[in-house]
mmCIF file with all atom_site columns, C-alpha atoms in Angstrom:
data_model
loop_
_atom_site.group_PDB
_atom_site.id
_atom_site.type_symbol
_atom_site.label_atom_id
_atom_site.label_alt_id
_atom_site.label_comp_id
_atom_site.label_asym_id
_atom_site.label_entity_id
_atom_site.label_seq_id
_atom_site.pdbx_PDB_ins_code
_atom_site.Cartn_x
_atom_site.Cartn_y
_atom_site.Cartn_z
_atom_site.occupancy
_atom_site.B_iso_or_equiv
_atom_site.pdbx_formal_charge
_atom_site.auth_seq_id
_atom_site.auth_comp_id
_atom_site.auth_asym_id
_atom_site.auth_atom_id
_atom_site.pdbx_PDB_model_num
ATOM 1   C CA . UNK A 1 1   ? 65.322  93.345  105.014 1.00 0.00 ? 26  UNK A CA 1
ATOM 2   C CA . UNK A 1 2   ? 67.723  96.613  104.678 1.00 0.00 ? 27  UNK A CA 1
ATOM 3   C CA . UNK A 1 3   ? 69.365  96.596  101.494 1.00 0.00 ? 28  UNK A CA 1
ATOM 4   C CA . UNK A 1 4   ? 72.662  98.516  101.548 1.00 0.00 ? 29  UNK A CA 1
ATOM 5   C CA . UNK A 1 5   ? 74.469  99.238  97.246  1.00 0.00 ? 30  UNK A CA 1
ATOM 6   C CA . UNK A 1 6   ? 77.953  99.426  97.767  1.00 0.00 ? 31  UNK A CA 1
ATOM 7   C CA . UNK A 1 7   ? 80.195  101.408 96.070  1.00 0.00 ? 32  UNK A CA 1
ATOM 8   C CA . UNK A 1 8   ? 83.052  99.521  94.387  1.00 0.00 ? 33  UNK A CA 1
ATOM 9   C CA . UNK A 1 9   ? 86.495  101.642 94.698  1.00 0.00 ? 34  UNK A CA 1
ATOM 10  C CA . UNK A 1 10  ? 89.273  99.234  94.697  1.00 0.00 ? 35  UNK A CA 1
ATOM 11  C CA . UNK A 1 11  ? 91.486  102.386 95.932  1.00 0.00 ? 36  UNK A CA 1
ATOM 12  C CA . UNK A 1 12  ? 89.366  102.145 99.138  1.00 0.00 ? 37  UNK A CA 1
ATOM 13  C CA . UNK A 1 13  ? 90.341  99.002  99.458  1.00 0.00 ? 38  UNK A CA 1
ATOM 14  C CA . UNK A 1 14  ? 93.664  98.978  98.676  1.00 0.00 ? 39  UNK A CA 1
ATOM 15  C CA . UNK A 1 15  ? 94.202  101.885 101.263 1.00 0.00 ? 40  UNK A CA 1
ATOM 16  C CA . UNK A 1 16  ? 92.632  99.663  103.461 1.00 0.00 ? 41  UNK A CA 1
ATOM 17  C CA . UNK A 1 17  ? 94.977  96.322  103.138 1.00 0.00 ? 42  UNK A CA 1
ATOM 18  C CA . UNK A 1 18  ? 98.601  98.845  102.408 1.00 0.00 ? 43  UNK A CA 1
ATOM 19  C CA . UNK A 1 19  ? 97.840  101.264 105.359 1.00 0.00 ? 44  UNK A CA 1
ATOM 20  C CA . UNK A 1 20  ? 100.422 100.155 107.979 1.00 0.00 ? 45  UNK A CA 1
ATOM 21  C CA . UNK A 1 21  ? 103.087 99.579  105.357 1.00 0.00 ? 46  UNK A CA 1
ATOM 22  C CA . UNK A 1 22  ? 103.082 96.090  105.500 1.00 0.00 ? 47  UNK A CA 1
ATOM 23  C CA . UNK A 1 23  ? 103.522 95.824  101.257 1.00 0.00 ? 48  UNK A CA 1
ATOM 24  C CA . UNK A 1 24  ? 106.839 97.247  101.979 1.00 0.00 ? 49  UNK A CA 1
ATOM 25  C CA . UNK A 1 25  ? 110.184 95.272  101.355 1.00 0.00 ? 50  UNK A CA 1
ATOM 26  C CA . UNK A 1 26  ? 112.623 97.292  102.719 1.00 0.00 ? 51  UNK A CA 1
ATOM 27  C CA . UNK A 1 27  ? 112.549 99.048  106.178 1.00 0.00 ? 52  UNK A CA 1
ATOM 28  C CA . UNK A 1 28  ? 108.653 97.909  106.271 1.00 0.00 ? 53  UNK A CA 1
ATOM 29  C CA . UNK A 1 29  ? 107.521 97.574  110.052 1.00 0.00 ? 54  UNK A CA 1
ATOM 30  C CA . UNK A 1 30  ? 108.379 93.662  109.309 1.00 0.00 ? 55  UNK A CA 1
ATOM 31  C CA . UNK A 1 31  ? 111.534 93.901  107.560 1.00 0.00 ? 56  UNK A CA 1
ATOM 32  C CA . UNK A 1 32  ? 113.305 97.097  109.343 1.00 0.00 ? 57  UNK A CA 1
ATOM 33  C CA . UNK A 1 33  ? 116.004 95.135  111.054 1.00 0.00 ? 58  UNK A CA 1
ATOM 34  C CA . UNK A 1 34  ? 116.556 92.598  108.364 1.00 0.00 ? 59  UNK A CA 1
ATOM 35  C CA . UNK A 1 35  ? 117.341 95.151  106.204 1.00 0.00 ? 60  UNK A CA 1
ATOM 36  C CA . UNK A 1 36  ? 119.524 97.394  108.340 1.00 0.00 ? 61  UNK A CA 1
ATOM 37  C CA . UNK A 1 37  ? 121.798 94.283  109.015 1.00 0.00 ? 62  UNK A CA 1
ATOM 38  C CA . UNK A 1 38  ? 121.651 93.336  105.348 1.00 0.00 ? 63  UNK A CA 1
ATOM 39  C CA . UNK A 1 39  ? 122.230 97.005  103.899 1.00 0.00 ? 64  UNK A CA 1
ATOM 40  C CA . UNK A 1 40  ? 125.353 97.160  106.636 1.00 0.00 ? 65  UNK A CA 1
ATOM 41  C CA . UNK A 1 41  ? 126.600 94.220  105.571 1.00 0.00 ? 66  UNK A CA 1
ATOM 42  C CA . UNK A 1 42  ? 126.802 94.853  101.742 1.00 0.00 ? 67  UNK A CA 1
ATOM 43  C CA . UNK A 1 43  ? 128.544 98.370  102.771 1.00 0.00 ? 68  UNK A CA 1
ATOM 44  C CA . UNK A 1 44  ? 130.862 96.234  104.444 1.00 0.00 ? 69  UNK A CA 1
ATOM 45  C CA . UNK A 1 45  ? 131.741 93.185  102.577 1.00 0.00 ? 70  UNK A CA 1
ATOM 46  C CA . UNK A 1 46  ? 133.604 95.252  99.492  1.00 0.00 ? 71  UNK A CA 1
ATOM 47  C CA . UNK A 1 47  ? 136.403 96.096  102.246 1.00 0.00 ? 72  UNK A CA 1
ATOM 48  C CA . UNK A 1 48  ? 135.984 93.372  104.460 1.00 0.00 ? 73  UNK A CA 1
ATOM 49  C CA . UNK A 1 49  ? 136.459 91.302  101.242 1.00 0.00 ? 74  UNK A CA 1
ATOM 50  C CA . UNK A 1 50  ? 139.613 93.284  99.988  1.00 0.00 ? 75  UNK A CA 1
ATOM 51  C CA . UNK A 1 51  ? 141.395 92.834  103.201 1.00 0.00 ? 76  UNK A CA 1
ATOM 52  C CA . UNK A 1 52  ? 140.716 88.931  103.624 1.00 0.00 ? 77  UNK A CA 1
ATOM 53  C CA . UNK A 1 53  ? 141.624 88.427  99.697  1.00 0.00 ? 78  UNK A CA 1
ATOM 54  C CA . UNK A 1 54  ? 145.199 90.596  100.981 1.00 0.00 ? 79  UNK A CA 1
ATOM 55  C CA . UNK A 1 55  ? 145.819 88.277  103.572 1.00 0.00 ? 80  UNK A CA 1
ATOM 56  C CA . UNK A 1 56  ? 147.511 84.823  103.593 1.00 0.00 ? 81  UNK A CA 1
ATOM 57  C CA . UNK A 1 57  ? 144.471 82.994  105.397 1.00 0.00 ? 82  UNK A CA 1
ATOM 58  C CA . UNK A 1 58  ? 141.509 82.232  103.288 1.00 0.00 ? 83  UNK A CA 1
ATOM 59  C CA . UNK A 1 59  ? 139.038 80.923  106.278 1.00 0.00 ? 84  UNK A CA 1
ATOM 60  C CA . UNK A 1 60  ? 138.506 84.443  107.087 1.00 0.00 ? 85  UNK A CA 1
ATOM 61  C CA . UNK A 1 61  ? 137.329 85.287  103.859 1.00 0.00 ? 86  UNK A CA 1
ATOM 62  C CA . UNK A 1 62  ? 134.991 82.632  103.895 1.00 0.00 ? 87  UNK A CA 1
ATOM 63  C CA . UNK A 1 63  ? 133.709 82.738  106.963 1.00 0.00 ? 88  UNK A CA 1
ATOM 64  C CA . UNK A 1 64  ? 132.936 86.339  106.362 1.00 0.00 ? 89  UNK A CA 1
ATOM 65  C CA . UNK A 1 65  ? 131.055 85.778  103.204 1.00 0.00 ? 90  UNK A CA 1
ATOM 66  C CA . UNK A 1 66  ? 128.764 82.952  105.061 1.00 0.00 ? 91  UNK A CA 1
ATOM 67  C CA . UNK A 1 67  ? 128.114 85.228  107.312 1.00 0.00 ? 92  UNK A CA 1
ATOM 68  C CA . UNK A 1 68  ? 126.667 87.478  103.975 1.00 0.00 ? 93  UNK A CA 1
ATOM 69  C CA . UNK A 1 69  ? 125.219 84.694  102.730 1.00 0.00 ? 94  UNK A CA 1
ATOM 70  C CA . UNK A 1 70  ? 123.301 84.190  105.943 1.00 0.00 ? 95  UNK A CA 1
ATOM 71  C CA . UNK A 1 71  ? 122.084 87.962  106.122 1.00 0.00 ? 96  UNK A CA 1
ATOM 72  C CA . UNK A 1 72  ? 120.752 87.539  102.581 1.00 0.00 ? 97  UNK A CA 1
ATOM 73  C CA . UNK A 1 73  ? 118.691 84.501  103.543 1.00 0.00 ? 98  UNK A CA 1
ATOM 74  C CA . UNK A 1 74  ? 117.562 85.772  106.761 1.00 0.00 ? 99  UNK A CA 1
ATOM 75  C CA . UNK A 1 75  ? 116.583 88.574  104.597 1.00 0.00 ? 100 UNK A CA 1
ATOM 76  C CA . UNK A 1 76  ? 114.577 86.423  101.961 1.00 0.00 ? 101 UNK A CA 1
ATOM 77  C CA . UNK A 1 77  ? 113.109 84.524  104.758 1.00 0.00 ? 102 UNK A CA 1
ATOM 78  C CA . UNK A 1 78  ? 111.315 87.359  105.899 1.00 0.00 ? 103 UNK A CA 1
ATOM 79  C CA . UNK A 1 79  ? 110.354 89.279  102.749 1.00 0.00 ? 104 UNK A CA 1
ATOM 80  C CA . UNK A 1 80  ? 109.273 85.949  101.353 1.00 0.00 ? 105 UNK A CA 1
ATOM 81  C CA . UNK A 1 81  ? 105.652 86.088  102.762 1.00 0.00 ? 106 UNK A CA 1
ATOM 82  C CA . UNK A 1 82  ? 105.355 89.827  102.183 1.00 0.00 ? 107 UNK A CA 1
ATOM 83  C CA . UNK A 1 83  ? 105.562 89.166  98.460  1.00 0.00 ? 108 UNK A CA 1
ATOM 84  C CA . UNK A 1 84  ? 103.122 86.277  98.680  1.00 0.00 ? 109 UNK A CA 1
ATOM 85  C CA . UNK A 1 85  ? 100.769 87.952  100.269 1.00 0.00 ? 110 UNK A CA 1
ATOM 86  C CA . UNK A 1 86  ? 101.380 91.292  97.884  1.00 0.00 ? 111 UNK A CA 1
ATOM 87  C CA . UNK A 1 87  ? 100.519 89.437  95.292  1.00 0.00 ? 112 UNK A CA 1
ATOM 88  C CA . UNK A 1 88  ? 97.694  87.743  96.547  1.00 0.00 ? 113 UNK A CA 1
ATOM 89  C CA . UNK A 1 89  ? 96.433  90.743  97.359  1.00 0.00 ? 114 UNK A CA 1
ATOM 90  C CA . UNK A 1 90  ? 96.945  92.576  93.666  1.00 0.00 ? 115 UNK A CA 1
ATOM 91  C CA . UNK A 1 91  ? 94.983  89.704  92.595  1.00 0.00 ? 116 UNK A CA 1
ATOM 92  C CA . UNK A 1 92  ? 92.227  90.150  94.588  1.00 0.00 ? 117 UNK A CA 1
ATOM 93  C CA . UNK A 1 93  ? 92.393  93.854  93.677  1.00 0.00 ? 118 UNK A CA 1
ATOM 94  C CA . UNK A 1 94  ? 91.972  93.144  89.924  1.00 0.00 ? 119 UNK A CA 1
ATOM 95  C CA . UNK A 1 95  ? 89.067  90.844  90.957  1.00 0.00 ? 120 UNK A CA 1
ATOM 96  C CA . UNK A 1 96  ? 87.309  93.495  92.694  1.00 0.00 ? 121 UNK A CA 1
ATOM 97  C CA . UNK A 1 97  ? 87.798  96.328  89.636  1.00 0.00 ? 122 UNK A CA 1
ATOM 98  C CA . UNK A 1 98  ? 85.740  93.925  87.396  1.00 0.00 ? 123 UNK A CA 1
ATOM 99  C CA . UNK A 1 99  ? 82.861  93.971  89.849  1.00 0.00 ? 124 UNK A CA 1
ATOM 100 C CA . UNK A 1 100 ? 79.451  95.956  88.475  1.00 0.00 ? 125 UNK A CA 1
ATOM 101 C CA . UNK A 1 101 ? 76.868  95.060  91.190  1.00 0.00 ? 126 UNK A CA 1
ATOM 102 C CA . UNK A 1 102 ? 77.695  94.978  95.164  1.00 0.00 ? 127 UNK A CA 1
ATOM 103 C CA . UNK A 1 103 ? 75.079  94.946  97.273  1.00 0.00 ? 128 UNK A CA 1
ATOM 104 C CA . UNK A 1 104 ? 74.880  93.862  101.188 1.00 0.00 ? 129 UNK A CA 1
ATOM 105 C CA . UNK A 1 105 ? 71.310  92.733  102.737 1.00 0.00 ? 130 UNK A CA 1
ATOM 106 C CA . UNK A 1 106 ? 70.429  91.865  105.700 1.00 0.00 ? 131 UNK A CA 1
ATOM 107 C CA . UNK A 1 107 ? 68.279  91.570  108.710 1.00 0.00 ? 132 UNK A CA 1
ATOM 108 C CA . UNK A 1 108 ? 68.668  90.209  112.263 1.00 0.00 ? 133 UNK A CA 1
ATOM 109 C CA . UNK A 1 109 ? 69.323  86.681  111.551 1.00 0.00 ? 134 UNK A CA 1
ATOM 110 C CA . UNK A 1 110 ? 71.189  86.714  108.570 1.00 0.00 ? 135 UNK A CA 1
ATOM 111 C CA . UNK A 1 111 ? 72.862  88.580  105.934 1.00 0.00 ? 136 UNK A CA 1
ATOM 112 C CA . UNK A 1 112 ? 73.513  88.219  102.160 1.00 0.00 ? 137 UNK A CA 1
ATOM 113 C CA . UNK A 1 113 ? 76.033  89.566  100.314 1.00 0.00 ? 138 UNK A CA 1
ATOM 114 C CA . UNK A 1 114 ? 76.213  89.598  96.056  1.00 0.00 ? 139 UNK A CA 1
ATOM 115 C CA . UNK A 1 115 ? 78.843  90.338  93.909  1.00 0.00 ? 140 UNK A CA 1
ATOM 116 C CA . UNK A 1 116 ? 77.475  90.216  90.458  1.00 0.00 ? 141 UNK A CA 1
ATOM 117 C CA . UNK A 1 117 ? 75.621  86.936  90.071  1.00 0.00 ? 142 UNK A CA 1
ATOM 118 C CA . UNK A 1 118 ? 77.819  85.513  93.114  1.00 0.00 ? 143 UNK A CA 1
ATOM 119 C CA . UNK A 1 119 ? 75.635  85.628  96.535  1.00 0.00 ? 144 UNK A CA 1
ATOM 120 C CA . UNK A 1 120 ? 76.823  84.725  99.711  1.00 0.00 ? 145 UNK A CA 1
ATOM 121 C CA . UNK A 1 121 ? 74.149  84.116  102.287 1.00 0.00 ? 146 UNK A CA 1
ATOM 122 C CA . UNK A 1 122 ? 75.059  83.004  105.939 1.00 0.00 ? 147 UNK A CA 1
ATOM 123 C CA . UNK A 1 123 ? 73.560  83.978  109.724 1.00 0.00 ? 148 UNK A CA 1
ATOM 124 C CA . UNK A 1 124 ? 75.568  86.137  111.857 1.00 0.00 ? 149 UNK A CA 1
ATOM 125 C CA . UNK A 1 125 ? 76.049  83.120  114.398 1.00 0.00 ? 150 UNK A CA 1
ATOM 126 C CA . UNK A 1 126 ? 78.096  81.674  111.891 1.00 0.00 ? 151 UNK A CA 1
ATOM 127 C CA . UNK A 1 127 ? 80.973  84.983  111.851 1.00 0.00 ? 152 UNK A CA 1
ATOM 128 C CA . UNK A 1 128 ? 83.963  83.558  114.007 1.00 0.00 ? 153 UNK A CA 1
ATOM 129 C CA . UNK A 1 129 ? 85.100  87.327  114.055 1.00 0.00 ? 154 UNK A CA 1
ATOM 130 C CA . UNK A 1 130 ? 84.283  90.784  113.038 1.00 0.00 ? 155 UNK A CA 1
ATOM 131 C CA . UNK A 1 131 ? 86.461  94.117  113.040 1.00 0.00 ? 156 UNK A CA 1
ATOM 132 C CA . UNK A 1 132 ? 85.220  97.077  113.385 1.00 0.00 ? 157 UNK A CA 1
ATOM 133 C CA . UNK A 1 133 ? 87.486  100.278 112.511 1.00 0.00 ? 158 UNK A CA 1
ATOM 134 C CA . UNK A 1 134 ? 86.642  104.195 111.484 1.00 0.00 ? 159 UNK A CA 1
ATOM 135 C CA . UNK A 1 135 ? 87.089  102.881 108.064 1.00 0.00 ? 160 UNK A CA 1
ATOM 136 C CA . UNK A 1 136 ? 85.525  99.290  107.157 1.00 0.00 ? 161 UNK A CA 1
ATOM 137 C CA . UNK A 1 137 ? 83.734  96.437  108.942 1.00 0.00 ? 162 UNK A CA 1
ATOM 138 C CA . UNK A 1 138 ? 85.239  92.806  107.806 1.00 0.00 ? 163 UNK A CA 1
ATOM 139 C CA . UNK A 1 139 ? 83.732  90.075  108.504 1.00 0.00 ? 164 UNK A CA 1
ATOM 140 C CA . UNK A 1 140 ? 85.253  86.821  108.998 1.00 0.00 ? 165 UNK A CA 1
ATOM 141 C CA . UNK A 1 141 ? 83.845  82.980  108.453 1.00 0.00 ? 166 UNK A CA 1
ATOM 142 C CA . UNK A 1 142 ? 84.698  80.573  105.814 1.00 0.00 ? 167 UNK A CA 1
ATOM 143 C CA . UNK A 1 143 ? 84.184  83.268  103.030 1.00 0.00 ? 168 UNK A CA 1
ATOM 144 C CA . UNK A 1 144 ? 85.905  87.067  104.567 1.00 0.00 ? 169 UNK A CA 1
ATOM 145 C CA . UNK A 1 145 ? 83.680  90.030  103.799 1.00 0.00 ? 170 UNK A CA 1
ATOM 146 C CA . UNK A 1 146 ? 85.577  93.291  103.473 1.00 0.00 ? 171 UNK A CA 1
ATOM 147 C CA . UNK A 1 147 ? 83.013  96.704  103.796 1.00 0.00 ? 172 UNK A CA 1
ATOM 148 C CA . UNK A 1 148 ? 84.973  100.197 103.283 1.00 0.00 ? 173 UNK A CA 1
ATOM 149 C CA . UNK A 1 149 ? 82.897  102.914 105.024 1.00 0.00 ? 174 UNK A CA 1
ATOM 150 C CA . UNK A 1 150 ? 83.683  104.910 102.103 1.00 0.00 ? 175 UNK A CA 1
ATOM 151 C CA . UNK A 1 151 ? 81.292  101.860 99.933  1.00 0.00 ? 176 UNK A CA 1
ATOM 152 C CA . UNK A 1 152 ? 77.968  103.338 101.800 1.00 0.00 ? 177 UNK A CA 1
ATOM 153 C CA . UNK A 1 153 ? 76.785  106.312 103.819 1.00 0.00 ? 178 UNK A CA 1
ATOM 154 C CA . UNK A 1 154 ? 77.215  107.211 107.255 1.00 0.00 ? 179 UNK A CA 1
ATOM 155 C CA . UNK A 1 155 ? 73.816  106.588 108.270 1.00 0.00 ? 180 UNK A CA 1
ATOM 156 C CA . UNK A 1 156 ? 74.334  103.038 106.617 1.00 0.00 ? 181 UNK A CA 1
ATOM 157 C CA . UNK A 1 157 ? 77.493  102.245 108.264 1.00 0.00 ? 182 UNK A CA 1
ATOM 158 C CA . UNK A 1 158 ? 76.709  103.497 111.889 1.00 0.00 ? 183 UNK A CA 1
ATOM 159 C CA . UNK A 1 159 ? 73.415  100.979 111.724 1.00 0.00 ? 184 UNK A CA 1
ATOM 160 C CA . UNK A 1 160 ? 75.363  98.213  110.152 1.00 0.00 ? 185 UNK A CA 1
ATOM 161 C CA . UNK A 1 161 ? 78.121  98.606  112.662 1.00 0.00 ? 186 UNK A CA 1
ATOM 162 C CA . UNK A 1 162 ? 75.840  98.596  115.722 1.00 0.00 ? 187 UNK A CA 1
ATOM 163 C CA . UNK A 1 163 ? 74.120  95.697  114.332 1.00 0.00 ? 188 UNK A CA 1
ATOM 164 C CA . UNK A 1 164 ? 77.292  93.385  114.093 1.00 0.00 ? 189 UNK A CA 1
ATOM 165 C CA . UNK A 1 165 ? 78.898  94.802  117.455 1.00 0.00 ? 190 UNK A CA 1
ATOM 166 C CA . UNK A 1 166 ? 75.180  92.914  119.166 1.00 0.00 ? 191 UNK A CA 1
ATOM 167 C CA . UNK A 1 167 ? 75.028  89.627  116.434 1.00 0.00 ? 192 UNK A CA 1
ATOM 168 C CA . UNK A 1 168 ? 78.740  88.830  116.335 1.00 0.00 ? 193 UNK A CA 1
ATOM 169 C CA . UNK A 1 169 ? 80.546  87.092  119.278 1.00 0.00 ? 194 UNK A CA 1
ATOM 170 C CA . UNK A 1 170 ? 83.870  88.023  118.683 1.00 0.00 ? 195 UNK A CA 1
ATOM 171 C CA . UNK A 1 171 ? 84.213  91.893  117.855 1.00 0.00 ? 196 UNK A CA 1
ATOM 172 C CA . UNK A 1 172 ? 87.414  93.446  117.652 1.00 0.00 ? 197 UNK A CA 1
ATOM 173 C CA . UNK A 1 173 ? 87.143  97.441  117.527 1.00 0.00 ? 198 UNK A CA 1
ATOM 174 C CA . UNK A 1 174 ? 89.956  99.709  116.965 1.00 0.00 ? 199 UNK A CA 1
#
């Protein structure tokens, strides 16, 4: 059984989970276009608002700010998740600071992976998925295992990487 001691850098990881700018709120690859209509709107609204408050009919004014109000909730309704998931993932950050001993072992049936006193031992059959990218290997079942590349040596990844590209079904490379 090869016995791999992992490194525990929660920058590393947190590199690994903010790299595409997904975290971000406004003008993140999710939000862009939520936020350019909402940003437009607000520079807007003051003189939209002054010249429907001038005027004798009211339904324009309100009609106007429903359509603001609707900009700010299509807004929310996307940036909603994003700070659910954020947060989740802070959490799991602080988790992973507190961690002494990591440590991945396995052979060609099965693996086992401990954090602390916490081990998690389950046969590569079992993996639904697996990516592999130039900087981690996660593993996915009913318990995710995240590996930075930065959390071993070359040597270490480059076997371990071969070894779940033959064992797990589903292998997604990028």
């Amino acid at each position: 059984m090869i016995e791999i001691k992992l490194k525990n850098n929660s920058a590393d990881l947190r590199a690994i989970y903010y790299r595409d700018n997904h975290q971000k709120i406004f003008f993140g690859p999710n939000t862009k276009k939520q936020s350019i209509y909402l940003t437009l709107a607000i520079i807007v609204y003051p003189f939209f608002a002054f010249y429907a408050l001038n005027s004798n009919d009211s339904w324009f004014f309100i009609i106007g700010s429903m359509s603001l109000s609707l900009l700010v909730y299509d807004f929310w309704r996307v940036v909603k998740p994003i700070l659910v998931w954020k947060k989740s993932v802070e959490t799991f950050l602080k988790k992973a600071e507190k961690i002494t001993d990591l440590r991945l072992k396995y052979n060609d049936e099965f693996f086992v992976y401990v954090e602390d006193r916490a081990e998690l031992k389950q046969n590569w059959s079992v993996l639904e998925k697996a990516i592999i990218d130039e900087d981690f290997i996660w593993l996915f079942s009913d318990t995710n295992v995240l590996l930075p590349k930065s959390s071993m040596n070359e040597s270490e990844f480059h076997a371990l990487k071969e070894l779940i590209s033959h064992k797990v079904k589903n292998v997604q490379k990028k």
